Coordinates of C-alpha atoms in Angstrom, one line a residue:
X546 CA -11.5 37.3 -25.8
X547 CA -8.6 37.4 -23.3
X548 CA -5.9 39.6 -24.9
X549 CA -3.0 38.3 -22.7
X550 CA -4.0 34.7 -23.2
X551 CA -4.5 35.3 -27.0
X552 CA -0.9 36.7 -27.2
X553 CA 0.3 33.5 -25.4
X554 CA -1.6 31.3 -27.8
X555 CA 0.0 33.2 -30.7
X556 CA 3.5 32.8 -29.2
X557 CA 3.1 29.0 -29.1
X558 CA 2.1 28.7 -32.7
X559 CA 5.5 27.7 -34.1
X560 CA 6.2 25.0 -31.5
X561 CA 2.7 23.5 -31.8
X562 CA 2.6 23.6 -35.6
X563 CA 6.1 22.2 -35.7
X564 CA 4.9 19.2 -33.7
X565 CA 2.0 18.7 -36.1
X566 CA 4.4 18.7 -39.0
X567 CA 6.5 16.1 -37.3
X568 CA 3.4 14.0 -36.6
X569 CA 2.3 14.2 -40.3
X570 CA 5.8 13.3 -41.4
X571 CA 5.5 10.1 -39.4
X572 CA 2.0 9.2 -40.4
X573 CA -0.8 10.2 -42.8
X574 CA -3.9 10.4 -40.6
X575 CA -6.2 10.1 -43.6
X576 CA -4.7 6.9 -45.0
X577 CA -6.6 4.6 -42.8
X578 CA -9.8 6.6 -42.6
X579 CA -10.7 7.4 -46.3
X580 CA -12.1 4.3 -47.9
X581 CA -11.7 3.4 -51.6
X582 CA -14.4 4.7 -53.9
X583 CA -14.5 8.3 -52.5
X584 CA -15.5 10.5 -55.3
X585 CA -16.7 13.7 -53.6
X586 CA -15.8 15.7 -50.5
X587 CA -18.0 18.0 -48.4
X588 CA -16.4 20.2 -45.7
X589 CA -18.8 21.3 -42.9
X590 CA -18.1 23.9 -40.3
X591 CA -19.0 27.3 -38.8
X592 CA -16.8 30.3 -38.1
X593 CA -13.1 29.7 -38.6
X594 CA -13.8 26.1 -39.5
X595 CA -15.9 27.3 -42.4
X596 CA -13.2 29.8 -43.5
X597 CA -10.6 27.0 -43.5
X598 CA -13.0 24.7 -45.4
X599 CA -13.5 27.3 -48.1
X600 CA -9.8 27.5 -48.8
X601 CA -9.3 23.8 -48.7
X602 CA -12.3 23.1 -51.0
X603 CA -11.1 25.6 -53.6
X604 CA -7.6 24.0 -53.5
X605 CA -9.2 20.6 -54.0
X606 CA -11.2 21.8 -57.0
X607 CA -8.1 23.3 -58.5
X608 CA -6.7 19.7 -58.5
X609 CA -9.7 18.4 -60.3
X610 CA -11.4 16.9 -57.2
X611 CA -15.2 17.3 -56.6
X612 CA -15.3 19.3 -53.4
X613 CA -17.6 21.7 -51.6
X614 CA -17.4 23.7 -48.4
X615 CA -20.7 24.4 -46.7
X616 CA -21.8 26.3 -43.6
X617 CA -23.2 23.7 -41.3
X618 CA -26.2 25.9 -40.6
X619 CA -27.3 25.8 -44.3
X620 CA -30.5 24.0 -45.1
X621 CA -29.1 23.2 -48.6
X622 CA -26.4 20.6 -47.9
X623 CA -25.2 18.5 -50.9
X624 CA -27.2 15.4 -51.4
X625 CA -24.4 13.3 -52.9
X626 CA -25.0 10.0 -51.2
X627 CA -22.6 7.0 -51.2
X628 CA -19.0 7.8 -52.4
X629 CA -19.0 11.1 -50.5
X630 CA -16.6 11.9 -47.7
X631 CA -17.9 14.5 -45.2
X632 CA -15.4 16.2 -42.9
X633 CA -17.1 18.0 -40.1
X634 CA -14.8 20.5 -38.3
X635 CA -15.3 21.8 -34.8
X636 CA -12.4 22.7 -32.6
X637 CA -14.5 22.4 -29.5
X638 CA -16.4 19.4 -30.8
X639 CA -19.6 21.0 -29.7
X640 CA -20.7 23.3 -32.4
X641 CA -24.5 23.1 -32.3
X642 CA -24.9 23.8 -36.1
X643 CA -22.3 21.3 -37.1
X644 CA -23.8 18.5 -34.9
X645 CA -27.2 19.3 -36.3
X646 CA -25.9 19.1 -39.9
X647 CA -24.5 15.6 -39.3
X648 CA -28.0 14.5 -38.5
X649 CA -29.2 15.8 -41.9
X650 CA -26.8 14.1 -44.2
X651 CA -28.0 11.6 -46.7
X652 CA -27.5 7.9 -46.1
X653 CA -24.3 6.2 -47.1
X654 CA -21.8 9.0 -46.7
X655 CA -18.5 8.6 -44.7
X656 CA -18.1 11.1 -41.9
X657 CA -14.9 12.2 -40.2
X658 CA -14.7 14.6 -37.3
X659 CA -11.8 17.1 -37.4
X660 CA -11.6 18.4 -33.8
X661 CA -9.3 19.7 -31.2
X662 CA -11.2 18.1 -28.3
X663 CA -10.9 14.3 -27.8
X664 CA -14.0 12.6 -26.6
X665 CA -16.3 15.5 -27.5
X666 CA -19.8 15.1 -28.9
X667 CA -18.7 15.4 -32.5
X668 CA -16.4 12.4 -32.1
X669 CA -19.4 10.3 -31.2
X670 CA -21.5 11.4 -34.1
X671 CA -18.9 10.6 -36.9
X672 CA -17.5 7.4 -38.3
X673 CA -13.9 8.4 -37.6
X674 CA -11.8 11.2 -36.0
X675 CA -8.8 13.2 -37.0
X676 CA -7.3 15.3 -34.1
X677 CA -6.2 18.9 -34.8
X678 CA -3.4 18.7 -32.2
X679 CA -3.6 22.4 -31.8
X680 CA -3.7 22.2 -28.0
X681 CA -5.9 24.3 -25.8
X682 CA -6.4 27.9 -26.9
X683 CA -7.1 30.0 -23.8
X684 CA -7.5 33.4 -25.6
X685 CA -10.9 32.6 -27.0
X686 CA -9.8 33.0 -30.6
X687 CA -9.1 30.3 -33.1
X688 CA -5.5 30.9 -34.1
X689 CA -3.6 27.6 -33.9
X690 CA -6.8 25.6 -34.5
X691 CA -7.5 27.5 -37.7
X692 CA -3.9 27.0 -38.9
X693 CA -4.0 23.3 -38.0
X694 CA -7.4 22.8 -39.8
X695 CA -5.8 24.2 -43.0
X696 CA -2.8 22.0 -42.6
X697 CA -4.8 18.8 -42.1
X698 CA -7.2 19.6 -44.9
X699 CA -4.2 20.2 -47.2
X700 CA -3.0 16.8 -46.1
X701 CA -6.4 15.3 -47.1
X702 CA -6.1 17.2 -50.5
X703 CA -2.7 15.6 -51.2
X704 CA -3.9 12.2 -50.0
X705 CA -6.9 12.3 -52.4
X706 CA -4.7 13.5 -55.2
X707 CA -2.3 10.6 -54.8
X708 CA 0.6 12.9 -53.8
X709 CA 3.0 12.4 -50.9
X710 CA 3.0 14.6 -47.8
X711 CA 6.7 14.6 -47.1
X712 CA 7.9 17.2 -49.7
X713 CA 5.3 19.7 -48.6
X714 CA 6.1 19.1 -44.9
X715 CA 9.8 19.6 -45.4
X716 CA 9.1 23.0 -47.0
X717 CA 6.6 24.0 -44.4
X718 CA 9.0 23.3 -41.6
X719 CA 11.7 25.3 -43.3
X720 CA 9.5 28.3 -43.3
X721 CA 9.5 28.2 -39.5
X722 CA 13.2 28.2 -39.0
X723 CA 15.6 31.2 -38.8
X724 CA 19.4 31.1 -39.2
X725 CA 19.9 30.0 -35.6
X726 CA 17.7 27.0 -36.0
X727 CA 14.9 28.4 -33.9
X728 CA 11.3 28.2 -35.1
X729 CA 9.2 31.3 -35.5
X730 CA 5.9 32.4 -37.1
X731 CA 6.0 33.6 -40.7
X732 CA 2.5 34.9 -41.6
X733 CA 0.8 34.4 -44.9
X734 CA 2.5 31.2 -46.1
X735 CA 0.4 28.2 -47.0
X736 CA 2.3 25.3 -48.6
X737 CA 1.1 22.7 -51.0
X738 CA 3.0 20.4 -53.3
X739 CA 2.8 19.8 -57.0
X740 CA 4.2 16.9 -59.0
X741 CA 7.0 19.2 -60.2
X742 CA 7.8 21.0 -57.0
X743 CA 6.3 23.2 -54.3
X744 CA 3.8 26.0 -54.7
X745 CA 3.0 28.6 -52.1
X746 CA -0.3 30.3 -51.6
X747 CA 0.0 33.7 -49.8
X748 CA -2.2 35.2 -47.2
X749 CA -4.4 32.4 -45.9
X750 CA -2.9 31.7 -42.5
X751 CA -3.0 35.1 -41.0
X752 CA -6.7 35.0 -40.1
X753 CA -8.2 34.7 -36.6
X754 CA -11.8 33.9 -35.9
X755 CA -13.9 33.4 -32.8
X756 CA -13.8 29.8 -31.6
X757 CA -16.9 27.8 -32.4

């Protein structure tokens, strides 16, 4: 870990996350990638990717979706077959365990790579790719990429639930603005959207893990 570079990575969180929110407001990245007939979701990853996957899978189950988050190193991956969407997350695109897990999946699943590195190995192993858009993290710690993983998996949750992204994004962007209109980082806020309004989940964003 490089402390100075990590501090610089943290300082850029609001700007980079704000650009992700703008991107999601223009386009739902999952709409063209998730086929009809998906009944189950498996989230694979290591390190910070697995932590984010655990939060996202729990949120999906709370909406009535069938979802599991698994360490990619596990020998006991769900054998759910066709109708399953597998999201394999690796910021670097080169996690050995996650790449190995992709080779052990049952036939007929739909795989999507969630990565911060275009053209990386994981993009070649999956059926489709969603980019984290967290930009390069020079500090050696997954800060922006962890936050962006959560945001994009929440976008998947909303998509699978038939909900629109725009109400949640508007509220998310408001959390990052102060009275002068500048964006800043407010820890511990994770935003979702319900049919009747917005619900906030505390304490999930302020976690930093070593990049895998």
